[in-house]
Amino acid sequence: MGVINRFCVFLAVFVSFHGAALCDDCDVNEPYVDLGDATAECNLTASYCDMFGLEYVCTFDYGNRHDCNGKGMNVRCKSPQKVLLPETPADKLKVLAYNVWELSYTYYQNGQHERTCRIPQQIFDRYGDVDVIVFNEAFMGGCFAYHGISFRDMLQQYGFEYHTKTVGEDSALLPIEFPPQIGIPPSLPDVEGAENGGVFIASRWPIVAEAETIYENKVTLSADALSNKGAKYAKIEKRVGNETRFYHILGTHLQAGYQGGLGDEARAYQSKEMQMLMKEQNIPSDEPVIYAGDLNTDLYGTEGRWEQMLEILEARMPDIVGDLNYTSDYENNDVRINPGVGGTWIDYVIYSDQHVMPNNSSQESIKFVDESPFEVCMRALPIQRRDEPLPIGPGPIPNIELGHHHYPYQDSCLLAMNITDLADHYAVLGVFDFSQPIQPVERPTEEPIPGPECEDDRPQVWLGYATSECNFSSAYCDMFGLEEVCTADYKTWDFCYVKPGRNILCAVPKLSLSDPTPASTFKVLAYNVYELRYLYYQSGQHERTCRILTQIFTRHGDVDAIIFNEAFMGGCFPNEGASFRDIMKYYGFEYFTGTVGEDQMGLLPPPVFPVENGGVFIASRWPIVHWDETVYESKIAPSDDSMAAKGAIYAEIEKTVDGETRKYHVLGTHLQAGDTDRGGDQARLNQTIEMHNLMLKQDVPSDEAVIYGGDLNTDLYTDVVQIEEMLAALEAVTPDIVGSINCTSDKCFNDINKNEYDPDCNENRDWLPGSWIDYVLYSYSHLLPSKSSQESIKYVDDPKFTVCMDDIKLLAGHLYPYADRCANPSTISDLSDHYAVLGVFEYSFSSTVPIPSPSPKLRFSFVLLYVTAVLSILFS
């Protein structure tokens, strides 16, 4: 050991508590990292620098404020020096696109630090005259970005001085790496856009302008949704000698996976979004435009997706040169834990044909490797316990740690591998010669799609965008109870563009509301429409709900208010412009509350947040001057109901007819379903009291009517005690039942619910076996109707229609009944598994209507119930 080094060690032993002792030979001009600060190891030597392809600088003591104090020595490593090759002429451009597979340690281990510290070195050893590099999956910034050596640091060291921001970094929500010294809570929110998009552009030449777009189109429930994927634009000024050229580069990383379905659709739309970003820059046609990155579309695919992408971008692909036929090689890339056969070409450097084109161009797949194999950890325990909890915030953070680098020899590493490849993709080098540029291609002006024949003011849906079919006829509109408006070709960027067939536009039927009843009459319809999400299973949701409003307004066109239950998606095709609200507004039923609980939807599992709304809202023919809601605190958890923000919705409705105005106060709800053995009856009673409290909160005058409606999940015939308790809690009365149907949930003659093997189901019976669980009630503590009734309404369509009725088909989206994935196509006429209930109330406003007081026994019973329920809520 030299004299200076012996002195450094001596000095380290006597370092003060203020910090570590560093010698003069630890000073370096190159980017460096102190591995004891950046990795989960304390006892370090010079050989550790070799693990990352870095050069050893010095070893030094930690200092007594460091977690590693007394456990060994720290080591400093620096980035090796490289020299760029002489530049190419200004009219030549070399662009390298490289997916470096640097996913955050939050997800898993793949030798991120060890591989990415070597990547810039290998690039400039082999291609020192490259002009532009487009990085993909550089989510953490490369090498040790948070500890002194990033891609940008190394590139600047080598004279590659210019770079853009990483796409989406300004809106990322989570850190890209959790240092080993920091504990974090065991569950993080699974949110869209939690991290940056991993794409940035680096240049040897000045970047004089940059811009980006974050893609709106993505597969929502995919891993890609966690990233702010998008496109990054850079205007590069290459000046060599007296000649200056401008080049416009767009880098991206398109949606991964989901081939043949949602992924293809997302990639097509993302390509269009990238092209729109390019057009926003108003680039002169005599300046080249180049697209580069991982487009996740196989050159050798058979569906025509690559050709579609070139059409969307109005681009051309250079000839492929070199010995490699893949950019994603399943056989010969040694970072793959499970090798396969063959590969794909999914990374590209291509050019726009709407701008000057190169007179000569090529692209080549480049396999970057280190000559000497190096060992990395390729799989590790994602969560580990710490020795002590970390006291941060109001209390100690649970004693775990996750999301950091693991050495291959550590016990926490489950799989160590010796590798030479530096990423799971090969890079692509595009070489362009613009010395004799070719002029842009003139594309014919196409007729607008759709044409004027498709103009229609009715709520409508393009089935080619809303469902999983491409080739349509007018019969498809009939499947949903809609009317054909027109057909049209698909746009270039549509998923169906490469498939045979045409899109079809369907609209709701035209109809008119009936004349209104007098202001003193109020008709309320409560309807559980059975519109659970496709997330769970198939029940003909679109086909049924698109018909519901047509049937309601055809048969009961003078209804004043509708209380919807289980309208979780919004009815019909809500994302395409044909929701219940869109359709009702078109018919003149213009006023609505929000859907209960929609503001409380979250991505964390219950009971932290419900995953969806409560499915209840109120629609009115008359102005809703005020509305309010409560989300129930009482519920059975875990249960199916705990997934939804069930509650009650309130609407103050002002009905004006022939100059007379009356106010009605309507409350809608859907109470806890089932779970009688687990306290379901008590939960329903508690929820009833919560709804009553919502009404009391409104200070409704006693001379104005209060009406309750919805699915109370309590049978009028068999749950006699429970329904009486609910009525007492609400201070409400059940109107007389009229009509020929004596149930709202029919197990025999509703063709969605029916059980043909049930012995109670006899065609000749006068009594329909089932239950009455849906109601429209009125408050006896407010204005009483002089006449009231409720009637079970069976809404059906004639002729019958066929739907897919699979019980469980997770994440399938809508399935046509003829689809291979639909195991149970069913022909039905009923529009829901429940019948609706129509409440009709007539009020005499000219005379005083007596409001009866409950008997002393009933008053005492209600007070006892109320107190019991409140105590149950407080102590549950």
PDB file of N, CA and C in Angstrom, residues 145-229:
ATOM      1  N   ALA A 145     -28.521   6.897 -11.538  1.00  0.00           N
ATOM      2  CA  ALA A 145     -28.979   8.250 -11.840  1.00  0.00           C
ATOM      3  C   ALA A 145     -29.184   9.090 -10.586  1.00  0.00           C
ATOM      4  N   TYR A 146     -29.559   8.454  -9.480  1.00  0.00           N
ATOM      5  CA  TYR A 146     -29.817   9.230  -8.267  1.00  0.00           C
ATOM      6  C   TYR A 146     -28.587   9.342  -7.376  1.00  0.00           C
ATOM      7  N   HIS A 147     -27.449   8.826  -7.854  1.00  0.00           N
ATOM      8  CA  HIS A 147     -26.251   8.811  -7.001  1.00  0.00           C
ATOM      9  C   HIS A 147     -25.002   9.272  -7.751  1.00  0.00           C
ATOM     10  N   GLY A 148     -25.184  10.017  -8.835  1.00  0.00           N
ATOM     11  CA  GLY A 148     -24.025  10.659  -9.444  1.00  0.00           C
ATOM     12  C   GLY A 148     -23.669  10.230 -10.840  1.00  0.00           C
ATOM     13  N   ILE A 149     -24.163   9.089 -11.329  1.00  0.00           N
ATOM     14  CA  ILE A 149     -23.865   8.670 -12.708  1.00  0.00           C
ATOM     15  C   ILE A 149     -25.181   8.290 -13.387  1.00  0.00           C
ATOM     16  N   SER A 150     -25.660   9.158 -14.236  1.00  0.00           N
ATOM     17  CA  SER A 150     -26.838   8.848 -15.044  1.00  0.00           C
ATOM     18  C   SER A 150     -26.414   8.717 -16.503  1.00  0.00           C
ATOM     19  N   PHE A 151     -27.335   8.269 -17.347  1.00  0.00           N
ATOM     20  CA  PHE A 151     -27.066   8.281 -18.787  1.00  0.00           C
ATOM     21  C   PHE A 151     -26.641   9.677 -19.224  1.00  0.00           C
ATOM     22  N   ARG A 152     -27.396  10.667 -18.772  1.00  0.00           N
ATOM     23  CA  ARG A 152     -27.087  12.043 -19.196  1.00  0.00           C
ATOM     24  C   ARG A 152     -25.696  12.476 -18.738  1.00  0.00           C
ATOM     25  N   ASP A 153     -25.326  12.085 -17.509  1.00  0.00           N
ATOM     26  CA  ASP A 153     -23.981  12.426 -17.014  1.00  0.00           C
ATOM     27  C   ASP A 153     -22.910  11.796 -17.896  1.00  0.00           C
ATOM     28  N   MET A 154     -23.086  10.527 -18.224  1.00  0.00           N
ATOM     29  CA  MET A 154     -22.088   9.821 -19.024  1.00  0.00           C
ATOM     30  C   MET A 154     -22.040  10.378 -20.446  1.00  0.00           C
ATOM     31  N   LEU A 155     -23.205  10.641 -21.023  1.00  0.00           N
ATOM     32  CA  LEU A 155     -23.242  11.177 -22.379  1.00  0.00           C
ATOM     33  C   LEU A 155     -22.556  12.539 -22.442  1.00  0.00           C
ATOM     34  N   GLN A 156     -22.825  13.378 -21.448  1.00  0.00           N
ATOM     35  CA  GLN A 156     -22.187  14.690 -21.427  1.00  0.00           C
ATOM     36  C   GLN A 156     -20.670  14.541 -21.261  1.00  0.00           C
ATOM     37  N   GLN A 157     -20.260  13.593 -20.449  1.00  0.00           N
ATOM     38  CA  GLN A 157     -18.832  13.316 -20.282  1.00  0.00           C
ATOM     39  C   GLN A 157     -18.181  12.973 -21.621  1.00  0.00           C
ATOM     40  N   TYR A 158     -18.905  12.255 -22.474  1.00  0.00           N
ATOM     41  CA  TYR A 158     -18.351  11.817 -23.755  1.00  0.00           C
ATOM     42  C   TYR A 158     -18.496  12.868 -24.852  1.00  0.00           C
ATOM     43  N   GLY A 159     -19.107  14.025 -24.523  1.00  0.00           N
ATOM     44  CA  GLY A 159     -19.274  15.078 -25.518  1.00  0.00           C
ATOM     45  C   GLY A 159     -20.626  15.051 -26.199  1.00  0.00           C
ATOM     46  N   PHE A 160     -21.518  14.224 -25.700  1.00  0.00           N
ATOM     47  CA  PHE A 160     -22.875  14.120 -26.225  1.00  0.00           C
ATOM     48  C   PHE A 160     -23.738  14.962 -25.289  1.00  0.00           C
ATOM     49  N   GLU A 161     -23.764  16.273 -25.508  1.00  0.00           N
ATOM     50  CA  GLU A 161     -24.122  17.221 -24.450  1.00  0.00           C
ATOM     51  C   GLU A 161     -25.601  17.564 -24.349  1.00  0.00           C
ATOM     52  N   TYR A 162     -26.394  17.219 -25.340  1.00  0.00           N
ATOM     53  CA  TYR A 162     -27.756  17.740 -25.396  1.00  0.00           C
ATOM     54  C   TYR A 162     -28.775  16.605 -25.207  1.00  0.00           C
ATOM     55  N   HIS A 163     -29.830  16.895 -24.462  1.00  0.00           N
ATOM     56  CA  HIS A 163     -30.846  15.872 -24.244  1.00  0.00           C
ATOM     57  C   HIS A 163     -32.165  16.532 -23.853  1.00  0.00           C
ATOM     58  N   THR A 164     -33.249  15.843 -24.123  1.00  0.00           N
ATOM     59  CA  THR A 164     -34.571  16.308 -23.709  1.00  0.00           C
ATOM     60  C   THR A 164     -34.866  15.808 -22.300  1.00  0.00           C
ATOM     61  N   LYS A 165     -35.982  16.241 -21.773  1.00  0.00           N
ATOM     62  CA  LYS A 165     -36.524  15.622 -20.572  1.00  0.00           C
ATOM     63  C   LYS A 165     -37.053  14.231 -20.928  1.00  0.00           C
ATOM     64  N   THR A 166     -37.296  13.432 -19.905  1.00  0.00           N
ATOM     65  CA  THR A 166     -37.952  12.142 -20.121  1.00  0.00           C
ATOM     66  C   THR A 166     -39.447  12.381 -20.252  1.00  0.00           C
ATOM     67  N   VAL A 167     -40.060  11.769 -21.236  1.00  0.00           N
ATOM     68  CA  VAL A 167     -41.481  12.008 -21.476  1.00  0.00           C
ATOM     69  C   VAL A 167     -42.284  11.670 -20.217  1.00  0.00           C
ATOM     70  N   GLY A 168     -43.173  12.569 -19.842  1.00  0.00           N
ATOM     71  CA  GLY A 168     -44.064  12.340 -18.710  1.00  0.00           C
ATOM     72  C   GLY A 168     -43.457  12.535 -17.348  1.00  0.00           C
ATOM     73  N   GLU A 169     -42.204  12.991 -17.262  1.00  0.00           N
ATOM     74  CA  GLU A 169     -41.575  13.082 -15.938  1.00  0.00           C
ATOM     75  C   GLU A 169     -42.223  14.161 -15.069  1.00  0.00           C
ATOM     76  N   ASP A 170     -42.788  15.186 -15.682  1.00  0.00           N
ATOM     77  CA  ASP A 170     -43.377  16.274 -14.897  1.00  0.00           C
ATOM     78  C   ASP A 170     -44.691  15.877 -14.240  1.00  0.00           C
ATOM     79  N   SER A 171     -45.318  14.799 -14.725  1.00  0.00           N
ATOM     80  CA  SER A 171     -46.598  14.393 -14.147  1.00  0.00           C
ATOM     81  C   SER A 171     -46.523  13.024 -13.473  1.00  0.00           C
ATOM     82  N   ALA A 172     -45.307  12.451 -13.362  1.00  0.00           N
ATOM     83  CA  ALA A 172     -45.163  11.164 -12.667  1.00  0.00           C
ATOM     84  C   ALA A 172     -45.445  11.351 -11.182  1.00  0.00           C
ATOM     85  N   LEU A 173     -46.057  10.333 -10.571  1.00  0.00           N
ATOM     86  CA  LEU A 173     -46.496  10.439  -9.184  1.00  0.00           C
ATOM     87  C   LEU A 173     -45.568   9.775  -8.189  1.00  0.00           C
ATOM     88  N   LEU A 174     -44.821   8.767  -8.629  1.00  0.00           N
ATOM     89  CA  LEU A 174     -44.013   7.991  -7.693  1.00  0.00           C
ATOM     90  C   LEU A 174     -42.538   8.133  -8.006  1.00  0.00           C
ATOM     91  N   PRO A 175     -41.664   7.951  -7.009  1.00  0.00           N
ATOM     92  CA  PRO A 175     -40.224   7.918  -7.281  1.00  0.00           C
ATOM     93  C   PRO A 175     -39.864   6.712  -8.125  1.00  0.00           C
ATOM     94  N   ILE A 176     -38.762   6.807  -8.861  1.00  0.00           N
ATOM     95  CA  ILE A 176     -38.401   5.726  -9.763  1.00  0.00           C
ATOM     96  C   ILE A 176     -37.595   4.639  -9.077  1.00  0.00           C
ATOM     97  N   GLU A 177     -37.019   4.937  -7.919  1.00  0.00           N
ATOM     98  CA  GLU A 177     -36.296   3.905  -7.171  1.00  0.00           C
ATOM     99  C   GLU A 177     -36.398   4.243  -5.690  1.00  0.00           C
ATOM    100  N   PHE A 178     -36.617   3.228  -4.868  1.00  0.00           N
ATOM    101  CA  PHE A 178     -36.636   3.427  -3.431  1.00  0.00           C
ATOM    102  C   PHE A 178     -35.281   3.015  -2.886  1.00  0.00           C
ATOM    103  N   PRO A 179     -34.480   3.966  -2.374  1.00  0.00           N
ATOM    104  CA  PRO A 179     -33.164   3.626  -1.849  1.00  0.00           C
ATOM    105  C   PRO A 179     -33.281   2.608  -0.733  1.00  0.00           C
ATOM    106  N   PRO A 180     -32.257   1.775  -0.554  1.00  0.00           N
ATOM    107  CA  PRO A 180     -32.336   0.710   0.443  1.00  0.00           C
ATOM    108  C   PRO A 180     -32.454   1.227   1.861  1.00  0.00           C
ATOM    109  N   GLN A 181     -32.083   2.476   2.108  1.00  0.00           N
ATOM    110  CA  GLN A 181     -32.146   2.991   3.467  1.00  0.00           C
ATOM    111  C   GLN A 181     -33.531   3.481   3.859  1.00  0.00           C
ATOM    112  N   ILE A 182     -34.468   3.515   2.919  1.00  0.00           N
ATOM    113  CA  ILE A 182     -35.773   4.110   3.195  1.00  0.00           C
ATOM    114  C   ILE A 182     -36.847   3.041   3.206  1.00  0.00           C
ATOM    115  N   GLY A 183     -37.567   2.894   4.308  1.00  0.00           N
ATOM    116  CA  GLY A 183     -38.710   1.989   4.371  1.00  0.00           C
ATOM    117  C   GLY A 183     -39.933   2.688   3.825  1.00  0.00           C
ATOM    118  N   ILE A 184     -40.861   1.935   3.249  1.00  0.00           N
ATOM    119  CA  ILE A 184     -42.085   2.515   2.715  1.00  0.00           C
ATOM    120  C   ILE A 184     -43.261   1.642   3.121  1.00  0.00           C
ATOM    121  N   PRO A 185     -44.475   2.201   3.078  1.00  0.00           N
ATOM    122  CA  PRO A 185     -45.654   1.406   3.449  1.00  0.00           C
ATOM    123  C   PRO A 185     -45.804   0.195   2.550  1.00  0.00           C
ATOM    124  N   PRO A 186     -46.443  -0.861   3.039  1.00  0.00           N
ATOM    125  CA  PRO A 186     -46.527  -2.098   2.277  1.00  0.00           C
ATOM    126  C   PRO A 186     -47.418  -2.014   1.056  1.00  0.00           C
ATOM    127  N   SER A 187     -48.326  -1.048   0.971  1.00  0.00           N
ATOM    128  CA  SER A 187     -49.192  -0.947  -0.208  1.00  0.00           C
ATOM    129  C   SER A 187     -49.167   0.468  -0.727  1.00  0.00           C
ATOM    130  N   LEU A 188     -48.877   0.588  -2.015  1.00  0.00           N
ATOM    131  CA  LEU A 188     -48.887   1.878  -2.684  1.00  0.00           C
ATOM    132  C   LEU A 188     -50.103   1.948  -3.592  1.00  0.00           C
ATOM    133  N   PRO A 189     -50.656   3.135  -3.847  1.00  0.00           N
ATOM    134  CA  PRO A 189     -51.810   3.229  -4.747  1.00  0.00           C
ATOM    135  C   PRO A 189     -51.441   2.800  -6.151  1.00  0.00           C
ATOM    136  N   ASP A 190     -52.293   1.964  -6.722  1.00  0.00           N
ATOM    137  CA  ASP A 190     -52.071   1.473  -8.079  1.00  0.00           C
ATOM    138  C   ASP A 190     -52.710   2.459  -9.033  1.00  0.00           C
ATOM    139  N   VAL A 191     -51.968   3.496  -9.384  1.00  0.00           N
ATOM    140  CA  VAL A 191     -52.563   4.608 -10.115  1.00  0.00           C
ATOM    141  C   VAL A 191     -51.972   4.720 -11.499  1.00  0.00           C
ATOM    142  N   GLU A 192     -52.800   5.236 -12.418  1.00  0.00           N
ATOM    143  CA  GLU A 192     -52.297   5.472 -13.760  1.00  0.00           C
ATOM    144  C   GLU A 192     -51.270   6.592 -13.730  1.00  0.00           C
ATOM    145  N   GLY A 193     -50.263   6.485 -14.598  1.00  0.00           N
ATOM    146  CA  GLY A 193     -49.266   7.533 -14.710  1.00  0.00           C
ATOM    147  C   GLY A 193     -48.406   7.669 -13.475  1.00  0.00           C
ATOM    148  N   ALA A 194     -48.170   6.551 -12.762  1.00  0.00           N
ATOM    149  CA  ALA A 194     -47.396   6.630 -11.534  1.00  0.00           C
ATOM    150  C   ALA A 194     -45.929   6.956 -11.795  1.00  0.00           C
ATOM    151  N   GLU A 195     -45.429   6.667 -12.988  1.00  0.00           N
ATOM    152  CA  GLU A 195     -44.029   6.962 -13.289  1.00  0.00           C
ATOM    153  C   GLU A 195     -43.921   7.549 -14.683  1.00  0.00           C
ATOM    154  N   ASN A 196     -42.709   8.019 -15.002  1.00  0.00           N
ATOM    155  CA  ASN A 196     -42.486   8.632 -16.305  1.00  0.00           C
ATOM    156  C   ASN A 196     -42.628   7.600 -17.424  1.00  0.00           C
ATOM    157  N   GLY A 197     -42.518   8.071 -18.663  1.00  0.00           N
ATOM    158  CA  GLY A 197     -42.710   7.188 -19.814  1.00  0.00           C
ATOM    159  C   GLY A 197     -41.461   6.502 -20.311  1.00  0.00           C
ATOM    160  N   GLY A 198     -40.293   6.799 -19.711  1.00  0.00           N
ATOM    161  CA  GLY A 198     -39.066   6.081 -20.027  1.00  0.00           C
ATOM    162  C   GLY A 198     -38.375   6.477 -21.320  1.00  0.00           C
ATOM    163  N   VAL A 199     -38.905   7.464 -22.046  1.00  0.00           N
ATOM    164  CA  VAL A 199     -38.347   7.847 -23.353  1.00  0.00           C
ATOM    165  C   VAL A 199     -37.703   9.229 -23.268  1.00  0.00           C
ATOM    166  N   PHE A 200     -36.457   9.327 -23.714  1.00  0.00           N
ATOM    167  CA  PHE A 200     -35.872  10.646 -23.922  1.00  0.00           C
ATOM    168  C   PHE A 200     -34.906  10.590 -25.103  1.00  0.00           C
ATOM    169  N   ILE A 201     -34.592  11.758 -25.632  1.00  0.00           N
ATOM    170  CA  ILE A 201     -33.735  11.888 -26.816  1.00  0.00           C
ATOM    171  C   ILE A 201     -32.443  12.580 -26.411  1.00  0.00           C
ATOM    172  N   ALA A 202     -31.312  11.986 -26.782  1.00  0.00           N
ATOM    173  CA  ALA A 202     -29.998  12.582 -26.543  1.00  0.00           C
ATOM    174  C   ALA A 202     -29.350  12.894 -27.886  1.00  0.00           C
ATOM    175  N   SER A 203     -28.567  13.969 -27.933  1.00  0.00           N
ATOM    176  CA  SER A 203     -28.023  14.435 -29.219  1.00  0.00           C
ATOM    177  C   SER A 203     -26.602  14.961 -29.063  1.00  0.00           C
ATOM    178  N   ARG A 204     -25.816  14.726 -30.094  1.00  0.00           N
ATOM    179  CA  ARG A 204     -24.472  15.302 -30.166  1.00  0.00           C
ATOM    180  C   ARG A 204     -24.557  16.783 -30.520  1.00  0.00           C
ATOM    181  N   TRP A 205     -25.711  17.180 -31.093  1.00  0.00           N
ATOM    182  CA  TRP A 205     -25.892  18.527 -31.615  1.00  0.00           C
ATOM    183  C   TRP A 205     -26.977  19.246 -30.818  1.00  0.00           C
ATOM    184  N   PRO A 206     -26.969  20.571 -30.879  1.00  0.00           N
ATOM    185  CA  PRO A 206     -27.946  21.328 -30.072  1.00  0.00           C
ATOM    186  C   PRO A 206     -29.390  20.933 -30.374  1.00  0.00           C
ATOM    187  N   ILE A 207     -30.166  20.782 -29.305  1.00  0.00           N
ATOM    188  CA  ILE A 207     -31.615  20.597 -29.418  1.00  0.00           C
ATOM    189  C   ILE A 207     -32.241  21.973 -29.215  1.00  0.00           C
ATOM    190  N   VAL A 208     -32.801  22.524 -30.275  1.00  0.00           N
ATOM    191  CA  VAL A 208     -33.286  23.908 -30.226  1.00  0.00           C
ATOM    192  C   VAL A 208     -34.766  23.997 -29.870  1.00  0.00           C
ATOM    193  N   ALA A 209     -35.462  22.879 -29.871  1.00  0.00           N
ATOM    194  CA  ALA A 209     -36.872  22.869 -29.455  1.00  0.00           C
ATOM    195  C   ALA A 209     -37.235  21.447 -29.051  1.00  0.00           C
ATOM    196  N   GLU A 210     -38.119  21.333 -28.066  1.00  0.00           N
ATOM    197  CA  GLU A 210     -38.628  20.012 -27.692  1.00  0.00           C
ATOM    198  C   GLU A 210     -40.095  20.134 -27.297  1.00  0.00           C
ATOM    199  N   ALA A 211     -40.812  19.031 -27.420  1.00  0.00           N
ATOM    200  CA  ALA A 211     -42.229  18.964 -27.040  1.00  0.00           C
ATOM    201  C   ALA A 211     -42.565  17.509 -26.763  1.00  0.00           C
ATOM    202  N   GLU A 212     -43.712  17.283 -26.190  1.00  0.00           N
ATOM    203  CA  GLU A 212     -44.113  15.904 -25.913  1.00  0.00           C
ATOM    204  C   GLU A 212     -45.623  15.800 -25.869  1.00  0.00           C
ATOM    205  N   THR A 213     -46.113  14.585 -25.960  1.00  0.00           N
ATOM    206  CA  THR A 213     -47.513  14.283 -25.712  1.00  0.00           C
ATOM    207  C   THR A 213     -47.582  13.023 -24.867  1.00  0.00           C
ATOM    208  N   ILE A 214     -48.487  13.004 -23.910  1.00  0.00           N
ATOM    209  CA  ILE A 214     -48.764  11.808 -23.116  1.00  0.00           C
ATOM    210  C   ILE A 214     -49.970  11.125 -23.757  1.00  0.00           C
ATOM    211  N   TYR A 215     -49.840   9.872 -24.067  1.00  0.00           N
ATOM    212  CA  TYR A 215     -50.893   9.189 -24.806  1.00  0.00           C
ATOM    213  C   TYR A 215     -52.182   9.083 -23.984  1.00  0.00           C
ATOM    214  N   GLU A 216     -53.280   9.447 -24.628  1.00  0.00           N
ATOM    215  CA  GLU A 216     -54.591   9.280 -24.011  1.00  0.00           C
ATOM    216  C   GLU A 216     -55.087   7.853 -24.183  1.00  0.00           C
ATOM    217  N   ASN A 217     -54.713   7.226 -25.280  1.00  0.00           N
ATOM    218  CA  ASN A 217     -55.169   5.871 -25.568  1.00  0.00           C
ATOM    219  C   ASN A 217     -54.183   4.864 -24.993  1.00  0.00           C
ATOM    220  N   LYS A 218     -54.707   3.917 -24.224  1.00  0.00           N
ATOM    221  CA  LYS A 218     -53.886   2.875 -23.622  1.00  0.00           C
ATOM    222  C   LYS A 218     -54.811   1.758 -23.171  1.00  0.00           C
ATOM    223  N   VAL A 219     -54.238   0.593 -22.920  1.00  0.00           N
ATOM    224  CA  VAL A 219     -55.004  -0.499 -22.333  1.00  0.00           C
ATOM    225  C   VAL A 219     -55.017  -0.245 -20.831  1.00  0.00           C
ATOM    226  N   THR A 220     -56.186   0.123 -20.313  1.00  0.00           N
ATOM    227  CA  THR A 220     -56.283   0.676 -18.963  1.00  0.00           C
ATOM    228  C   THR A 220     -55.750  -0.252 -17.892  1.00  0.00           C
ATOM    229  N   LEU A 221     -56.075  -1.521 -17.944  1.00  0.00           N
ATOM    230  CA  LEU A 221     -55.687  -2.439 -16.880  1.00  0.00           C
ATOM    231  C   LEU A 221     -54.381  -3.167 -17.182  1.00  0.00           C
ATOM    232  N   SER A 222     -53.523  -2.545 -17.963  1.00  0.00           N
ATOM    233  CA  SER A 222     -52.236  -3.146 -18.297  1.00  0.00           C
ATOM    234  C   SER A 222     -51.125  -2.482 -17.498  1.00  0.00           C
ATOM    235  N   ALA A 223     -49.953  -3.121 -17.488  1.00  0.00           N
ATOM    236  CA  ALA A 223     -48.801  -2.539 -16.792  1.00  0.00           C
ATOM    237  C   ALA A 223     -48.419  -1.193 -17.396  1.00  0.00           C
ATOM    238  N   ASP A 224     -48.672  -1.021 -18.699  1.00  0.00           N
ATOM    239  CA  ASP A 224     -48.337   0.245 -19.344  1.00  0.00           C
ATOM    240  C   ASP A 224     -49.084   1.423 -18.738  1.00  0.00           C
ATOM    241  N   ALA A 225     -50.261   1.173 -18.177  1.00  0.00           N
ATOM    242  CA  ALA A 225     -51.049   2.265 -17.617  1.00  0.00           C
ATOM    243  C   ALA A 225     -50.373   2.897 -16.412  1.00  0.00           C
ATOM    244  N   LEU A 226     -49.393   2.199 -15.817  1.00  0.00           N
ATOM    245  CA  LEU A 226     -48.662   2.771 -14.692  1.00  0.00           C
ATOM    246  C   LEU A 226     -47.672   3.842 -15.134  1.00  0.00           C
ATOM    247  N   SER A 227     -47.362   3.890 -16.416  1.00  0.00           N
ATOM    248  CA  SER A 227     -46.365   4.824 -16.938  1.00  0.00           C
ATOM    249  C   SER A 227     -47.034   5.909 -17.765  1.00  0.00           C
ATOM    250  N   ASN A 228     -46.401   7.070 -17.788  1.00  0.00           N
ATOM    251  CA  ASN A 228     -46.856   8.160 -18.648  1.00  0.00           C
ATOM    252  C   ASN A 228     -46.274   7.976 -20.044  1.00  0.00           C
ATOM    253  N   LYS A 229     -46.687   6.906 -20.694  1.00  0.00           N
ATOM    254  CA  LYS A 229     -46.164   6.666 -22.036  1.00  0.00           C
ATOM    255  C   LYS A 229     -46.623   7.771 -22.990  1.00  0.00           C
TER     256      LYS A 229
END
